[in-house]
CSV table of C-alpha atoms and ligand atoms in Angstrom, one decimal:
chain,number,residue,atom,x,y,z
O,57,MET,CA,0.0,0.0,0.0
O,58,ASP,CA,3.0,2.3,-0.3
O,59,ASN,CA,1.7,3.9,-3.4
O,60,ILE,CA,-1.7,4.6,-2.0
O,61,PHE,CA,-0.1,6.5,0.9
O,62,ALA,CA,1.7,8.6,-1.6
O,63,VAL,CA,-1.5,9.3,-3.5
O,64,ALA,CA,-3.3,10.2,-0.2
O,65,GLY,CA,-0.3,12.5,0.6
O,66,GLN,CA,-1.1,14.5,-2.6
O,67,PHE,CA,-4.3,15.7,-0.9
O,68,THR,CA,-2.9,16.1,2.6
O,69,LEU,CA,-2.2,19.7,3.1
O,70,GLN,CA,-2.3,19.4,6.9
O,71,GLY,CA,-0.9,16.6,9.1
O,72,LYS,CA,0.4,13.2,8.1
O,73,VAL,CA,-1.3,10.2,6.6
O,74,ILE,CA,-1.4,7.4,9.2
O,75,ASP,CA,-3.8,4.9,7.6
O,76,VAL,CA,-5.4,4.2,4.3
O,77,ARG,CA,-8.0,1.4,4.0
O,78,GLU,CA,-10.6,0.3,1.5
O,79,PHE,CA,-14.0,1.8,2.1
O,80,GLY,CA,-17.6,1.2,1.1
O,81,SER,CA,-18.9,-1.3,-1.4
O,82,GLY,CA,-19.0,0.7,-4.7
O,83,ASN,CA,-19.4,-1.3,-7.9
O,84,ILE,CA,-17.4,1.1,-10.2
O,85,ASN,CA,-14.8,3.3,-8.5
O,86,ASN,CA,-12.2,2.3,-5.9
O,87,THR,CA,-12.7,4.1,-2.6
O,88,PHE,CA,-10.5,4.4,0.4
O,89,LEU,CA,-10.8,6.0,3.8
O,90,VAL,CA,-7.7,8.1,4.8
O,91,THR,CA,-6.9,8.7,8.4
O,92,LEU,CA,-4.7,11.7,9.3
O,93,ASP,CA,-2.6,12.7,12.3
O,94,SER,CA,-3.8,16.2,12.3
O,95,LYS,CA,-5.3,18.9,14.5
O,96,GLY,CA,-8.0,19.6,12.0
O,97,GLU,CA,-10.1,17.0,10.1
O,98,LYS,CA,-9.1,13.4,10.9
O,99,HIS,CA,-10.4,11.7,7.8
O,100,PHE,CA,-11.1,12.1,4.2
O,101,VAL,CA,-12.3,9.8,1.4
O,102,LEU,CA,-9.9,9.1,-1.5
O,103,GLN,CA,-11.3,7.7,-4.8
O,104,ARG,CA,-9.8,6.4,-7.9
O,105,ILE,CA,-12.3,7.1,-10.7
O,106,ASN,CA,-13.0,4.3,-13.1
O,107,THR,CA,-12.2,6.0,-16.4
O,108,GLN,CA,-13.5,3.1,-18.4
O,109,VAL,CA,-16.9,4.0,-17.2
O,110,PHE,CA,-16.5,7.8,-16.7
O,111,ARG,CA,-14.6,8.6,-19.9
O,112,ARG,CA,-14.4,12.3,-19.1
O,113,PRO,CA,-13.6,12.4,-15.4
O,114,GLU,CA,-12.9,16.2,-15.5
O,115,LEU,CA,-16.6,16.7,-16.4
O,116,VAL,CA,-17.6,14.6,-13.4
O,117,MET,CA,-15.5,16.9,-11.3
O,118,ARG,CA,-17.1,20.0,-12.9
O,119,ASN,CA,-20.6,18.7,-12.3
O,120,MET,CA,-19.7,18.0,-8.7
O,121,ARG,CA,-18.3,21.6,-8.2
O,122,ILE,CA,-21.4,23.1,-9.8
O,123,THR,CA,-23.7,20.9,-7.7
O,124,THR,CA,-22.1,21.3,-4.4
O,125,GLY,CA,-21.7,25.1,-4.9
O,126,HIS,CA,-25.4,25.3,-5.7
O,127,LEU,CA,-26.4,23.2,-2.7
O,128,LEU,CA,-24.3,25.4,-0.4
O,129,ARG,CA,-25.9,28.6,-1.7
O,130,ARG,CA,-29.4,27.2,-1.4
O,131,LEU,CA,-28.8,26.0,2.2
O,132,GLU,CA,-27.5,29.5,3.2
O,133,ARG,CA,-30.7,31.0,1.9
O,134,ASN,CA,-33.1,28.2,3.2
O,135,PRO,CA,-31.5,26.5,6.1
O,136,VAL,CA,-32.9,23.0,7.1
O,137,SER,CA,-35.4,23.0,9.9
O,138,GLU,CA,-34.2,23.4,13.4
O,139,GLY,CA,-32.6,20.4,15.1
O,140,ARG,CA,-31.5,19.0,11.7
O,141,ARG,CA,-28.1,19.1,10.0
O,142,TRP,CA,-27.5,18.7,6.3
O,143,GLU,CA,-24.0,18.0,5.1
O,144,ILE,CA,-22.5,18.5,1.6
O,145,PRO,CA,-19.4,16.6,0.6
O,146,ARG,CA,-16.6,19.0,-0.1
O,147,LEU,CA,-13.9,18.5,-2.7
O,148,LEU,CA,-10.3,18.7,-1.3
O,149,LEU,CA,-7.6,20.3,-3.3
O,150,ALA,CA,-4.3,18.6,-4.2
O,151,GLU,CA,-0.9,20.2,-3.6
O,152,ASP,CA,-1.0,21.8,-7.1
O,153,GLY,CA,-4.4,23.5,-6.3
O,154,ARG,CA,-6.4,21.3,-8.5
O,155,ASP,CA,-9.4,19.2,-7.4
O,156,HIS,CA,-7.9,15.9,-8.7
O,157,TRP,CA,-4.5,14.3,-9.2
O,158,ILE,CA,-3.4,12.2,-12.1
O,159,GLY,CA,-0.9,9.4,-11.4
O,160,SER,CA,2.0,8.5,-13.7
O,161,ASP,CA,0.0,5.6,-15.0
O,162,GLY,CA,-2.9,7.9,-15.9
O,163,SER,CA,-5.1,7.0,-12.9
O,164,PHE,CA,-7.5,9.7,-11.9
O,165,TRP,CA,-7.8,10.5,-8.2
O,166,ARG,CA,-9.8,12.9,-6.1
O,167,ALA,CA,-10.5,13.5,-2.4
O,168,ILE,CA,-13.7,14.3,-0.6
O,169,SER,CA,-14.4,15.5,2.9
O,170,PHE,CA,-15.6,12.8,5.3
O,171,ILE,CA,-18.8,13.3,7.2
O,172,GLU,CA,-18.1,12.6,10.8
O,173,GLY,CA,-20.7,11.1,13.2
O,174,ALA,CA,-22.7,9.5,10.3
O,175,GLN,CA,-23.1,6.0,8.9
O,176,SER,CA,-24.9,4.4,6.0
O,177,PHE,CA,-26.6,1.0,5.6
O,178,ASP,CA,-27.0,-1.4,2.8
O,179,THR,CA,-30.6,-2.1,3.7
O,180,ILE,CA,-33.3,-0.2,5.5
O,181,LYS,CA,-33.6,-1.0,9.2
O,182,ASP,CA,-37.1,0.2,9.9
O,183,ILE,CA,-39.9,2.6,8.9
O,184,ASP,CA,-38.2,5.7,10.4
O,185,HIS,CA,-35.1,5.0,8.4
O,186,ALA,CA,-37.2,4.6,5.3
O,187,ARG,CA,-38.9,7.9,5.8
O,188,GLU,CA,-35.5,9.6,6.3
O,189,VAL,CA,-34.1,8.0,3.1
O,190,GLY,CA,-37.1,9.5,1.2
O,191,TYR,CA,-36.6,12.8,2.9
O,192,ALA,CA,-32.9,12.9,1.8
O,193,LEU,CA,-33.7,12.4,-1.8
O,194,GLY,CA,-36.5,14.9,-1.6
O,195,MET,CA,-34.1,17.4,-0.1
O,196,PHE,CA,-31.6,16.8,-2.8
O,197,HIS,CA,-34.1,17.3,-5.6
O,198,THR,CA,-35.7,20.3,-4.0
O,199,LEU,CA,-32.3,22.1,-3.4
O,200,LEU,CA,-31.3,21.5,-7.0
O,201,SER,CA,-34.7,22.2,-8.5
O,202,ASP,CA,-33.7,25.8,-9.5
O,203,LEU,CA,-30.4,24.7,-11.1
O,204,PRO,CA,-30.9,24.6,-14.9
O,205,PRO,CA,-30.1,21.0,-15.9
O,206,ASP,CA,-28.1,22.2,-19.0
O,207,ARG,CA,-25.5,23.6,-16.6
O,208,LEU,CA,-24.5,20.0,-16.0
O,209,ALA,CA,-22.6,17.9,-18.5
O,210,ASP,CA,-23.9,14.5,-19.5
O,211,THR,CA,-21.0,12.5,-18.1
O,212,LEU,CA,-22.5,9.0,-18.8
O,213,GLU,CA,-24.3,9.0,-22.1
O,214,GLY,CA,-27.3,6.6,-22.0
O,215,PHE,CA,-27.3,6.2,-18.3
O,216,HIS,CA,-30.8,5.1,-17.2
O,217,ILE,CA,-32.1,5.1,-20.8
O,218,THR,CA,-33.6,1.7,-20.7
O,219,PRO,CA,-34.0,1.3,-24.5
O,220,ARG,CA,-30.3,1.7,-24.9
O,221,TYR,CA,-29.5,-1.0,-22.4
O,222,LEU,CA,-31.9,-3.2,-24.3
O,223,ARG,CA,-30.2,-2.5,-27.6
O,224,HIS,CA,-26.9,-3.3,-26.1
O,225,TYR,CA,-28.3,-6.5,-24.5
O,226,ASP,CA,-29.5,-7.7,-28.0
O,227,GLU,CA,-26.0,-7.1,-29.4
O,228,VAL,CA,-24.3,-8.9,-26.5
O,229,LEU,CA,-26.7,-11.9,-26.9
O,230,ALA,CA,-26.0,-12.1,-30.6
O,231,LYS,CA,-22.3,-12.0,-30.0
O,232,TYR,CA,-21.8,-14.3,-27.0
O,233,ARG,CA,-24.6,-16.9,-27.3
O,234,PRO,CA,-24.8,-17.9,-23.7
O,235,ALA,CA,-24.9,-21.5,-22.5
O,236,LYS,CA,-28.3,-22.6,-21.3
O,237,SER,CA,-29.0,-22.9,-17.6
O,238,PRO,CA,-32.3,-22.5,-15.6
O,239,GLU,CA,-31.1,-19.1,-14.3
O,240,VAL,CA,-30.0,-17.7,-17.6
O,241,ASP,CA,-33.2,-18.9,-19.2
O,242,TYR,CA,-35.2,-17.2,-16.5
O,243,CYS,CA,-33.4,-13.9,-17.1
O,244,ARG,CA,-33.8,-14.1,-20.9
O,245,GLN,CA,-37.5,-14.8,-20.6
O,246,PHE,CA,-37.9,-12.1,-18.0
O,247,VAL,CA,-36.3,-9.5,-20.3
O,248,GLY,CA,-38.0,-10.8,-23.5
O,249,GLU,CA,-41.5,-10.4,-22.0
O,250,ARG,CA,-40.9,-6.8,-21.0
O,251,SER,CA,-38.9,-5.4,-23.9
O,252,GLY,CA,-42.0,-3.7,-25.4
O,253,TRP,CA,-42.8,-1.8,-22.2
O,254,ALA,CA,-39.3,-0.7,-21.3
O,255,HIS,CA,-39.6,2.5,-23.3
O,256,VAL,CA,-42.2,3.9,-21.1
O,257,LEU,CA,-40.3,6.7,-19.5
O,258,GLU,CA,-38.3,7.7,-22.6
O,259,ASN,CA,-41.6,7.8,-24.6
O,260,ALA,CA,-43.1,10.1,-22.0
O,261,ARG,CA,-40.0,12.3,-22.2
O,262,GLU,CA,-40.2,12.4,-26.0
O,263,GLN,CA,-43.9,13.3,-25.8
O,264,GLY,CA,-43.1,16.2,-23.5
O,265,ARG,CA,-44.9,14.6,-20.5
O,266,LEU,CA,-41.7,14.3,-18.5
O,267,PHE,CA,-38.7,16.6,-18.6
O,268,LEU,CA,-35.1,16.8,-17.6
O,269,ARG,CA,-33.9,18.1,-14.2
O,270,PRO,CA,-30.7,17.7,-12.2
O,271,ILE,CA,-30.7,14.2,-10.8
O,272,HIS,CA,-28.4,12.3,-8.4
O,273,GLY,CA,-28.4,9.2,-10.6
O,274,ASP,CA,-27.6,6.7,-7.8
O,275,PRO,CA,-29.6,7.4,-4.7
O,276,LYS,CA,-29.5,3.9,-3.3
O,277,VAL,CA,-29.8,3.3,0.5
O,278,ASN,CA,-26.1,3.2,1.2
O,279,ASN,CA,-25.5,6.6,-0.4
O,280,ILE,CA,-27.7,8.2,2.1
O,281,MET,CA,-25.8,9.3,5.3
O,282,MET,CA,-27.6,8.9,8.6
O,283,ASP,CA,-26.6,10.8,11.7
O,284,ILE,CA,-25.4,8.3,14.3
O,285,ALA,CA,-26.8,10.3,17.3
O,286,SER,CA,-30.2,11.3,15.9
O,287,GLY,CA,-30.9,8.6,13.3
O,288,GLN,CA,-31.8,11.4,10.8
O,289,ALA,CA,-30.7,11.6,7.2
O,290,ILE,CA,-28.0,14.3,6.9
O,291,GLY,CA,-26.9,14.1,3.3
O,292,ILE,CA,-26.4,12.1,0.1
O,293,VAL,CA,-22.9,11.1,-1.1
O,294,ASP,CA,-21.6,9.7,-4.3
O,295,LEU,CA,-22.2,12.6,-6.6
O,296,ASP,CA,-20.5,11.1,-9.7
O,297,THR,CA,-23.7,10.5,-11.6
O,298,VAL,CA,-25.3,13.9,-10.9
O,299,LYS,CA,-26.4,15.0,-14.4
O,300,PRO,CA,-29.5,16.0,-16.3
O,301,GLY,CA,-32.2,13.2,-16.2
O,302,LEU,CA,-35.7,12.3,-15.1
O,303,VAL,CA,-36.3,12.5,-11.3
O,304,HIS,CA,-38.1,9.2,-12.0
O,305,TYR,CA,-34.8,7.5,-12.4
O,306,ASP,CA,-33.9,8.6,-8.9
O,307,ILE,CA,-37.2,7.8,-7.3
O,308,GLY,CA,-37.3,4.4,-8.9
O,309,ASP,CA,-33.7,3.7,-7.9
O,310,CYS,CA,-34.3,4.8,-4.3
O,311,LEU,CA,-37.3,2.6,-4.0
O,312,ARG,CA,-35.9,-0.5,-5.7
O,313,SER,CA,-33.0,-0.3,-3.3
O,314,GLY,CA,-34.9,0.8,-0.2
O,315,CYS,CA,-37.8,-1.6,-0.4
O,316,ASN,CA,-35.8,-4.8,-0.9
O,317,PRO,CA,-35.1,-5.9,2.7
O,318,LEU,CA,-32.7,-8.7,1.7
O,319,GLY,CA,-30.5,-6.2,-0.1
O,320,GLU,CA,-29.1,-6.3,-3.7
O,321,GLU,CA,-26.3,-8.7,-2.8
O,322,THR,CA,-28.4,-11.5,-1.2
O,323,GLY,CA,-27.8,-15.1,-2.2
O,324,GLU,CA,-31.5,-15.9,-1.6
O,325,TRP,CA,-32.9,-14.4,-4.7
O,326,GLU,CA,-36.0,-16.6,-4.7
O,327,THR,CA,-37.3,-14.9,-1.5
O,328,VAL,CA,-36.7,-11.3,-2.6
O,329,ARG,CA,-39.7,-9.2,-2.3
O,330,PHE,CA,-40.7,-5.5,-2.6
O,331,ASP,CA,-42.0,-4.2,0.8
O,332,LEU,CA,-45.0,-2.0,0.7
O,333,ASP,CA,-44.7,-0.4,4.1
O,334,LEU,CA,-41.1,0.7,3.3
O,335,CYS,CA,-42.4,2.0,0.0
O,336,ARG,CA,-45.1,4.1,1.7
O,337,ALA,CA,-42.6,5.5,4.2
O,338,ILE,CA,-40.0,6.4,1.6
O,339,LEU,CA,-42.5,8.2,-0.6
O,340,GLN,CA,-44.0,10.0,2.4
O,341,GLY,CA,-40.5,11.2,3.4
O,342,TYR,CA,-39.8,12.3,-0.2
O,343,LEU,CA,-43.1,14.2,-0.6
O,344,SER,CA,-42.7,15.9,2.8
O,345,VAL,CA,-40.1,18.1,1.1
O,346,ALA,CA,-40.5,17.6,-2.6
O,347,ARG,CA,-44.3,17.6,-3.3
O,348,ASP,CA,-44.4,21.1,-4.7
O,349,PHE,CA,-42.3,20.6,-7.8
O,350,LEU,CA,-43.9,17.3,-8.9
O,351,THR,CA,-46.5,17.7,-11.7
O,352,GLU,CA,-49.6,15.6,-12.4
O,353,ASN,CA,-47.7,13.8,-15.1
O,354,ASP,CA,-44.8,13.1,-12.7
O,355,PHE,CA,-47.2,11.4,-10.4
O,356,SER,CA,-48.7,9.3,-13.2
O,357,TYR,CA,-45.3,7.7,-14.0
O,358,LEU,CA,-44.2,6.9,-10.4
O,359,TYR,CA,-45.4,3.3,-10.5
O,360,ASP,CA,-43.7,2.7,-13.8
O,361,SER,CA,-40.4,4.2,-12.6
O,362,ILE,CA,-40.3,1.9,-9.6
O,363,ARG,CA,-40.9,-1.1,-11.8
O,364,LEU,CA,-38.6,0.1,-14.6
O,365,ILE,CA,-35.4,0.9,-12.6
O,366,ALA,CA,-35.5,-2.6,-10.9
O,367,PHE,CA,-35.9,-4.2,-14.3
O,368,GLU,CA,-33.2,-2.0,-15.8
O,369,LEU,CA,-30.7,-2.7,-13.1
O,370,GLY,CA,-31.4,-6.4,-13.6
O,371,LEU,CA,-30.9,-6.0,-17.3
O,372,ARG,CA,-27.6,-4.1,-16.8
O,373,PHE,CA,-26.2,-6.8,-14.4
O,374,PHE,CA,-27.4,-9.7,-16.7
O,375,THR,CA,-25.9,-8.1,-19.8
O,376,ASP,CA,-22.6,-7.5,-17.9
O,377,TYR,CA,-22.6,-11.2,-16.8
O,378,LEU,CA,-23.1,-12.3,-20.5
O,379,GLU,CA,-20.4,-9.9,-21.6
O,380,GLY,CA,-17.8,-11.1,-19.1
O,381,ASP,CA,-18.1,-8.6,-16.3
O,382,VAL,CA,-16.7,-5.6,-18.1
O,383,TYR,CA,-18.6,-2.9,-16.2
O,384,PHE,CA,-19.5,-3.9,-12.6
O,385,LYS,CA,-16.7,-5.1,-10.3
O,386,VAL,CA,-17.2,-8.7,-9.2
O,387,ARG,CA,-15.7,-10.7,-6.4
O,388,TRP,CA,-16.8,-14.1,-7.8
O,389,PRO,CA,-17.6,-15.4,-11.3
O,390,GLU,CA,-21.4,-15.6,-11.3
O,391,GLN,CA,-22.0,-12.5,-9.1
O,392,ASN,CA,-23.5,-10.4,-11.8
O,393,LEU,CA,-25.9,-13.2,-12.7
O,394,ALA,CA,-26.9,-13.5,-9.0
O,395,ARG,CA,-27.4,-9.7,-8.8
O,396,ALA,CA,-29.6,-9.8,-12.0
O,397,LEU,CA,-31.8,-12.5,-10.5
O,398,VAL,CA,-32.3,-10.4,-7.4
O,399,GLN,CA,-33.4,-7.4,-9.4
O,400,PHE,CA,-35.7,-9.4,-11.7
O,401,ARG,CA,-37.3,-11.1,-8.8
O,402,LEU,CA,-37.8,-7.6,-7.2
O,403,ALA,CA,-39.4,-6.3,-10.4
O,404,GLY,CA,-41.7,-9.3,-10.5
O,405,SER,CA,-42.7,-8.6,-6.9
O,406,ILE,CA,-43.4,-5.0,-7.9
O,407,GLU,CA,-45.6,-6.1,-10.8
O,408,SER,CA,-47.6,-8.5,-8.7
O,409,GLN,CA,-48.3,-5.7,-6.2
O,410,GLU,CA,-49.1,-3.0,-8.8
O,411,THR,CA,-52.6,-2.3,-7.5
O,412,ALA,CA,-51.4,-1.8,-4.0
O,413,ILE,CA,-48.5,0.4,-5.0
O,414,ARG,CA,-50.7,2.6,-7.2
O,415,THR,CA,-53.1,2.9,-4.2
O,416,ILE,CA,-50.2,4.0,-1.9
O,417,ILE,CA,-49.2,6.7,-4.5
O,418,ARG,CA,-52.8,7.9,-4.8
O,419,GLU,CA,-53.3,8.0,-1.0
O,420,ILE,CA,-50.2,10.0,-0.2
O,421,ARG,CA,-50.1,12.5,-3.0
H,18,GN1,C1,-23.2,1.3,-9.4
H,18,GN1,O1,-20.6,2.0,-8.0
H,18,GN1,P1,-21.9,2.3,-7.3
H,18,GN1,O2,-22.1,1.1,-6.4
H,18,GN1,O3,-21.9,3.6,-6.7
H,18,GN1,C2,-23.9,1.9,-10.6
H,18,GN1,C3,-25.4,2.2,-10.3
H,18,GN1,C4,-26.1,1.0,-9.8
H,18,GN1,C5,-25.3,0.4,-8.6
H,18,GN1,C6,-26.0,-0.8,-8.1
H,18,GN1,C7,-22.1,4.6,-12.6
H,18,GN1,O4,-23.1,2.2,-8.4
H,18,GN1,O5,-26.1,2.7,-11.4
H,18,GN1,O6,-27.4,1.3,-9.4
H,18,GN1,O7,-24.0,0.2,-9.0
H,18,GN1,N1,-23.2,3.1,-11.0
H,18,GN1,C8,-22.9,3.4,-12.3
H,18,GN1,O8,-25.4,-1.1,-6.8
H,18,GN1,O9,-23.2,2.6,-13.2
H,19,MG,MG1,-22.5,5.4,-7.5
């Protein structure tokens, strides 16, 4: 780990690096927690950006600067309600004054402030946690609702555009001809039966029923920071995928992650289900802060967005499995297939509870 200490040192303007260890469970970038021997801040988060995925990392940094700057200004004008805190991850500068550092091998590194006294979870613990997760996403959307989306670069072309993932899936199927197995057959059938519907959000956007706004892109449960003392949500981290998009991608992603009590890495895919109580609580928390900017049309596509993002993530994992794990990091050979099965099962559970989910949406709007 000599080298990683040297990289961390690039961002250490005060004190000395005493520890660097792997941190979090991201599927794309490599993340480390750096501990300092310093009178000031004791930790920061160091990340190596996956430049195979984020082809223009400097634009990711620019989006992050614009977003965090906007969030800070908004919070100065409209502070969060009393007794709450809301933290925004800060970019740390390298010795040369830039917000990233490029290694001799071309690796792209950046450092972000660490939020002390907070933790995140891979799954939701209880109803209060669920409401707070929804609140956090609602806060994020509300604070960014007056940032014109075209100020943000599109750093990941095609991200959450389900028809593009389907096209890519067809290409991969034609090229790799997967061996037959019950799991692979289940996934293929699951995708095949839904390919006609998967355009639902993009069609609505083309018809002008839904429109682009700044989105987080990845508001899953473990990107929501929870205050250890109060149990309240205090911020959203992982701002790499902030870009113009439909808020539906975010709402769908938050719900597919939050309402799956077994979590997206469970080995028990056959018992995966979508939990309605958690769904109600997340949406209530979201609407407690974000109701005002949602339109009639936004509400009419909420159910589809929940179903679609679970389906889409399953499709992304399955395609990556077929393609040989070129996108999502894996720790074992069939991991992306296992992840796909979880998401497809979840999407199936969403479908079988459509009436109940639509009722929840109607009741709380
Ligand atoms: C990836 O790397 P991570 O864990 O922050 C992915 C998300 C998926 C998520 C599933 C840029 O996020 O879209 O929902 O895995 N990020 C990207 O866990 O593709
Ligand atoms: Mg992410």
